[in-house]
Amino acid sequence: DIVMTQSPDSLAVSLGERATINCKSSQNILFSTNNKNCLTWYQHKAGQSPKVIIYWASTRESGVPDRFSGSGSGTNFTLTISSLQAEDVAVYYCQQYHSSPPTFGGGTKVEIK
Amino acid sequence: QGKLQESGPRLIKPSETLSLTCTVSDDSIRSYYWSWVRQPPGKRLEWLGYIYHTGRSKYNPSLNSRVTISVDPSKNQFSLQLTSLTAADTAVYWCAKTLIPGTAGWFDPWGQGILVTVSS
């Protein structure tokens, strides 16, 4: 199985400041058919279900604010929240869908400093 | 985009079989794949398996053949059965629509989740 490693485990950022979450895969997750990376980022708020914010490593889901961006390729990926808002408090997970079984990172808890 | 709702028991005894159902509304189960995902307390999310409306399914090998997913297109539902339960199966269980470009997929949207506790 592909192992997904996220860092840090938790992150406290001041309102309006940048938050950066890293995700590393144990294998290359580039999809040869479209030359895109098979990585999704989810936002999981307390009491709600996880929601996709980024797929194909950098494609923002419809309706997701543009302060969220995804980058990276191969085995190293980053989710950036450019200006943290109060409603962004959540746990964020990366997930690879290059190989079965699909696997998730351990999550990064984002809080307000 | 559709809505999903899990239903089933919230407390179940060790060694018994868990049966959960996911009802899909505002979408057709005849499109896309449909998965079950779970998260034990303090642990990471784990994909259990998926099914297509034809009955084609795939499971996570980590479950050692304890999992079966079935589908009822006439009711727009799919179901999970997990046998030989232990305390380690205590988790929040979600159903989710699954988009698969290759051999695995991502999950969007998810149901609200159901906490299942395995305890005598």
Short mmCIF file of C-alpha atoms in Angstrom, two decimals:
data_model
loop_
_atom_site.label_atom_id
_atom_site.label_comp_id
_atom_site.label_asym_id
_atom_site.label_seq_id
_atom_site.Cartn_x
_atom_site.Cartn_y
_atom_site.Cartn_z
CA ASP A 1 0.00 0.00 0.00
CA ILE A 2 1.09 3.59 -0.61
CA VAL A 3 1.78 5.29 2.73
CA MET A 4 0.78 8.95 3.03
CA THR A 5 2.66 11.00 5.62
CA GLN A 6 1.37 14.42 6.61
CA SER A 7 3.15 17.15 8.55
CA PRO A 8 2.72 18.82 10.89
CA ASP A 9 0.15 16.96 13.01
CA SER A 10 -1.28 20.30 14.12
CA LEU A 11 -0.85 23.92 13.21
CA ALA A 12 -1.90 27.17 14.93
CA VAL A 13 -1.99 30.21 12.67
CA SER A 14 -3.15 33.76 13.25
CA LEU A 15 -6.17 35.00 11.34
CA GLY A 16 -5.10 36.31 7.94
CA GLU A 17 -1.80 34.47 8.01
CA ARG A 18 -0.65 31.61 5.77
CA ALA A 19 -1.08 27.95 6.70
CA THR A 20 0.97 25.28 4.95
CA ILE A 21 0.38 21.53 5.20
CA ASN A 22 2.69 18.94 3.70
CA CYS A 23 1.90 15.46 2.42
CA LYS A 24 4.42 12.91 1.25
CA SER A 25 3.60 9.67 -0.56
CA SER A 26 5.79 6.56 -0.32
CA GLN A 27 5.57 6.14 -4.11
CA ASN A 28 5.19 8.35 -7.13
CA ILE A 29 1.48 9.04 -7.71
CA LEU A 30 1.63 10.56 -11.18
CA PHE A 31 -1.19 9.29 -13.42
CA SER A 32 0.38 8.62 -16.80
CA THR A 33 -2.91 8.95 -18.71
CA ASN A 34 -3.27 12.69 -18.05
CA ASN A 35 0.12 13.53 -16.46
CA LYS A 36 -1.60 14.65 -13.27
CA ASN A 37 -0.97 13.60 -9.68
CA CYS A 38 -3.57 11.42 -8.01
CA LEU A 39 -3.99 13.41 -4.80
CA THR A 40 -7.02 14.84 -3.06
CA TRP A 41 -7.20 17.17 -0.08
CA TYR A 42 -10.20 17.00 2.25
CA GLN A 43 -11.41 19.46 4.86
CA HIS A 44 -13.09 17.84 7.86
CA LYS A 45 -14.88 20.19 10.22
CA ALA A 46 -16.12 19.00 13.60
CA GLY A 47 -19.54 17.40 13.36
CA GLN A 48 -19.52 17.37 9.57
CA SER A 49 -18.43 14.94 6.89
CA PRO A 50 -15.13 15.38 5.03
CA LYS A 51 -15.34 17.61 1.96
CA VAL A 52 -13.11 17.68 -1.10
CA ILE A 53 -11.29 20.98 -1.50
CA ILE A 54 -8.58 19.96 -4.00
CA TYR A 55 -8.27 17.02 -6.44
CA TRP A 56 -5.64 16.11 -9.04
CA ALA A 57 -3.26 17.74 -6.50
CA SER A 58 -4.04 21.29 -7.63
CA THR A 59 -7.60 21.51 -9.03
CA ARG A 60 -9.84 23.43 -6.67
CA GLU A 61 -13.32 21.97 -6.14
CA SER A 62 -16.18 24.16 -7.31
CA GLY A 63 -17.19 26.65 -4.62
CA VAL A 64 -13.95 26.39 -2.66
CA PRO A 65 -12.44 29.81 -1.89
CA ASP A 66 -9.32 30.68 -3.88
CA ARG A 67 -7.31 31.12 -0.68
CA PHE A 68 -6.97 27.31 -0.84
CA SER A 69 -4.36 26.01 -3.25
CA GLY A 70 -2.64 22.70 -3.84
CA SER A 71 0.78 22.11 -5.33
CA GLY A 72 3.47 19.49 -5.71
CA SER A 73 4.30 16.53 -7.88
CA GLY A 74 5.65 13.02 -7.68
CA THR A 75 5.81 12.29 -3.96
CA ASN A 76 5.71 15.71 -2.28
CA PHE A 77 2.58 17.83 -2.04
CA THR A 78 1.42 20.95 -0.23
CA LEU A 79 -1.91 22.47 0.72
CA THR A 80 -1.73 26.21 1.33
CA ILE A 81 -4.34 28.44 2.91
CA SER A 82 -3.10 31.88 1.93
CA SER A 83 -5.05 33.90 4.49
CA LEU A 84 -6.57 31.82 7.28
CA GLN A 85 -10.18 32.55 8.15
CA ALA A 86 -12.08 31.42 11.25
CA GLU A 87 -14.21 29.05 9.16
CA ASP A 88 -11.09 27.19 8.00
CA VAL A 89 -10.60 25.57 11.42
CA ALA A 90 -10.70 21.86 10.60
CA VAL A 91 -8.64 18.74 10.15
CA TYR A 92 -7.16 18.42 6.67
CA TYR A 93 -6.37 15.06 5.05
CA CYS A 94 -4.53 14.13 1.90
CA GLN A 95 -5.44 10.95 0.02
CA GLN A 96 -3.85 9.17 -2.92
CA TYR A 97 -5.91 7.46 -5.60
CA HIS A 98 -3.06 6.28 -7.83
CA SER A 99 -3.12 2.70 -6.57
CA SER A 100 -5.60 0.51 -4.79
CA PRO A 101 -6.26 0.59 -1.93
CA PRO A 102 -6.68 4.36 -1.78
CA THR A 103 -4.93 5.61 1.36
CA PHE A 104 -5.10 8.68 3.56
CA GLY A 105 -2.64 10.78 5.48
CA GLY A 106 -2.94 11.00 9.24
CA GLY A 107 -4.47 14.47 9.17
CA THR A 108 -3.37 17.97 10.16
CA LYS A 109 -5.43 19.93 12.67
CA VAL A 110 -5.55 23.64 11.85
CA GLU A 111 -6.44 26.05 14.65
CA ILE A 112 -6.43 29.79 15.22
CA LYS A 113 -3.52 31.17 17.20
CA GLN B 1 -24.21 16.25 -6.45
CA GLY B 2 -26.49 14.04 -4.42
CA LYS B 3 -26.90 13.24 -0.77
CA LEU B 4 -26.02 10.09 1.13
CA GLN B 5 -27.38 8.84 4.44
CA GLU B 6 -26.07 5.92 6.47
CA SER B 7 -28.37 3.81 8.63
CA GLY B 8 -27.86 0.84 10.90
CA PRO B 9 -27.08 -0.16 14.48
CA ARG B 10 -24.91 2.03 16.65
CA LEU B 11 -24.05 -0.67 19.18
CA ILE B 12 -23.15 -4.21 18.28
CA LYS B 13 -21.57 -7.13 20.14
CA PRO B 14 -18.16 -8.66 19.42
CA SER B 15 -18.16 -11.56 16.95
CA GLU B 16 -21.44 -10.35 15.39
CA THR B 17 -21.91 -9.04 11.83
CA LEU B 18 -22.37 -5.33 11.16
CA SER B 19 -24.87 -4.34 8.48
CA LEU B 20 -25.09 -0.74 7.34
CA THR B 21 -27.12 0.75 4.50
CA CYS B 22 -26.48 3.91 2.52
CA THR B 23 -29.41 5.60 0.83
CA VAL B 24 -28.56 7.85 -2.09
CA SER B 25 -30.87 10.73 -2.98
CA ASP B 26 -30.76 13.38 -5.71
CA ASP B 27 -28.39 11.17 -7.72
CA SER B 28 -28.59 7.83 -9.48
CA ILE B 29 -26.72 4.91 -8.04
CA ARG B 30 -26.38 3.67 -11.62
CA SER B 31 -23.68 6.27 -12.14
CA TYR B 32 -20.24 6.18 -10.54
CA TYR B 33 -18.91 3.86 -7.85
CA TRP B 34 -19.92 3.87 -4.21
CA SER B 35 -17.65 3.27 -1.23
CA TRP B 36 -17.52 2.73 2.49
CA VAL B 37 -14.84 4.50 4.52
CA ARG B 38 -14.28 4.35 8.28
CA GLN B 39 -12.22 6.06 10.96
CA PRO B 40 -11.56 4.40 14.34
CA PRO B 41 -11.05 6.83 17.22
CA GLY B 42 -7.63 8.43 17.01
CA LYS B 43 -6.71 6.58 13.82
CA ARG B 44 -6.58 7.50 10.17
CA LEU B 45 -9.31 7.12 7.60
CA GLU B 46 -9.53 3.68 5.99
CA TRP B 47 -11.25 2.74 2.72
CA LEU B 48 -13.19 -0.51 3.07
CA GLY B 49 -14.37 -1.13 -0.46
CA TYR B 50 -16.51 0.03 -3.36
CA ILE B 51 -19.28 -1.27 -5.58
CA TYR B 52 -20.74 -0.42 -9.00
CA HIS B 53 -24.45 -0.76 -9.81
CA THR B 54 -23.67 -3.92 -11.79
CA GLY B 55 -22.42 -5.54 -8.60
CA ARG B 56 -18.75 -5.27 -9.49
CA SER B 57 -16.89 -4.67 -6.24
CA LYS B 58 -13.41 -4.28 -4.81
CA TYR B 59 -12.29 -4.48 -1.21
CA ASN B 60 -9.37 -3.42 0.93
CA PRO B 61 -7.19 -6.52 1.46
CA SER B 62 -6.54 -5.35 5.05
CA LEU B 63 -10.04 -6.50 6.00
CA ASN B 64 -9.07 -10.14 5.32
CA SER B 65 -12.28 -11.00 3.46
CA ARG B 66 -14.52 -9.86 6.34
CA VAL B 67 -16.23 -7.22 4.20
CA THR B 68 -18.97 -7.53 1.61
CA ILE B 69 -20.65 -4.62 -0.18
CA SER B 70 -23.91 -5.11 -2.07
CA VAL B 71 -26.13 -2.81 -4.11
CA ASP B 72 -29.86 -2.49 -4.73
CA PRO B 73 -30.34 -0.13 -7.69
CA SER B 74 -34.13 -0.33 -7.39
CA LYS B 75 -33.90 1.32 -3.96
CA ASN B 76 -30.90 3.52 -4.80
CA GLN B 77 -29.10 1.92 -1.88
CA PHE B 78 -25.90 0.05 -1.20
CA SER B 79 -24.92 -1.84 1.91
CA LEU B 80 -21.93 -2.93 3.96
CA GLN B 81 -21.53 -6.19 5.85
CA LEU B 82 -18.56 -6.65 8.16
CA THR B 83 -18.19 -9.96 9.93
CA SER B 84 -16.39 -11.20 13.06
CA LEU B 85 -16.41 -7.84 14.76
CA THR B 86 -13.94 -6.87 17.46
CA ALA B 87 -13.43 -3.69 19.45
CA ALA B 88 -10.97 -2.60 16.74
CA ASP B 89 -13.95 -2.18 14.38
CA THR B 90 -15.38 0.60 16.55
CA ALA B 91 -15.36 3.58 14.21
CA VAL B 92 -17.31 6.24 12.39
CA TYR B 93 -18.49 4.66 9.13
CA TRP B 94 -19.23 6.81 6.09
CA CYS B 95 -20.62 6.00 2.69
CA ALA B 96 -19.36 8.07 -0.21
CA LYS B 97 -19.69 8.52 -3.94
CA THR B 98 -16.44 7.48 -5.57
CA LEU B 99 -14.81 8.86 -8.70
CA ILE B 100 -12.31 6.44 -10.19
CA PRO B 101 -10.07 7.61 -13.02
CA GLY B 102 -7.82 4.56 -12.90
CA THR B 103 -7.61 1.82 -10.29
CA ALA B 104 -8.57 3.86 -7.22
CA GLY B 105 -10.67 6.93 -6.58
CA TRP B 106 -11.56 9.86 -4.41
CA PHE B 107 -14.69 10.40 -2.39
CA ASP B 108 -17.22 13.15 -3.02
CA PRO B 109 -19.68 13.63 -1.42
CA TRP B 110 -19.79 11.74 1.87
CA GLY B 111 -22.71 10.83 4.07
CA GLN B 112 -22.94 12.32 7.53
CA GLY B 113 -21.37 9.24 9.11
CA ILE B 114 -22.53 6.81 11.76
CA LEU B 115 -20.60 5.94 14.92
CA VAL B 116 -20.63 2.19 15.47
CA THR B 117 -19.42 0.85 18.80
CA VAL B 118 -18.47 -2.79 19.21
CA SER B 119 -18.94 -3.76 22.83
CA SER B 120 -20.55 -6.49 24.89
#
